[in-house]
Steps between C-alpha positions, in 0.01 A plus 500: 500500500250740324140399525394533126158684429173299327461860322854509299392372207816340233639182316655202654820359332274219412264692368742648248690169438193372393382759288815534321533153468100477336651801247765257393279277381239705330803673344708119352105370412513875287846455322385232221237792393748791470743250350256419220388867483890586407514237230162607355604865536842424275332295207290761481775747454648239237186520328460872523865534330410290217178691435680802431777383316246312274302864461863655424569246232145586320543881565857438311341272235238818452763765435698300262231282322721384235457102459883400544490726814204291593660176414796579703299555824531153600890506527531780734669458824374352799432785782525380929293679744538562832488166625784377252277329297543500110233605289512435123251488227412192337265367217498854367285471192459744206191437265437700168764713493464690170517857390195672591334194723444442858758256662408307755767484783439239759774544796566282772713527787658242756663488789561278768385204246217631428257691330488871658315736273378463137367727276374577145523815312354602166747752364467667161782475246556769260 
């Protein structure tokens, strides 16, 4: 049998049981925060969706400011992001729509069952 030196310096198997088994445990108490971080991280791509199609639908509403065009914004079809989720507009309101007045476009947009982005928009009617 070898006669082992004090100098040679290394890790016991306990020693490494041990340490993986304290890593386990920091790493399980550390999965409820990434979890929630995930979930966070995709309503806020949800949200981020429905902010630009809102600023889409007032960029359209700008380049055709015609009041039925207006009128018809709240029928257009829902969009789905990434996540699956349907986004559509609702309580899309058009006030003093005349020739030569400034309409006011209020747009909202939901998803999820609930309110995601809203908007208004002063647009100019020729």
């Amino acid at each position: 049998m070898r006669h082992r030196d004090a100098d040679v310096a290394g890790f016991s198997l306990i020693e490494v049981v041990i340490a993986m088994f304290l890593l386990g445990v920091i790493a399980i108490a550390l999965l409820p925060a990434l979890w929630q971080g995930i979930e966070l991280s995709s309503q806020q791509a949800s949200t981020a969706t429905a902010t630009r199609y809102m600023n889409a639908i007032i960029d359209d509403a700008r380049g055709n400011p015609t009041c039925p065009y207006l009128a018809s914004i709240a029928s257009r079809p829902p969009v789905t992001d990434g996540r699956g989720v349907s986004l559509s507009t609702s309580a899309t309101t058009v006030t003093g729509c005349a020739p030569g007045a400034t309409a006011k476009l209020t747009v909202n947009v939901e998803g999820e069952g609930r309110m995601l982005a809203s908007a208004t928009a002063l647009i100019y009617v020729p």
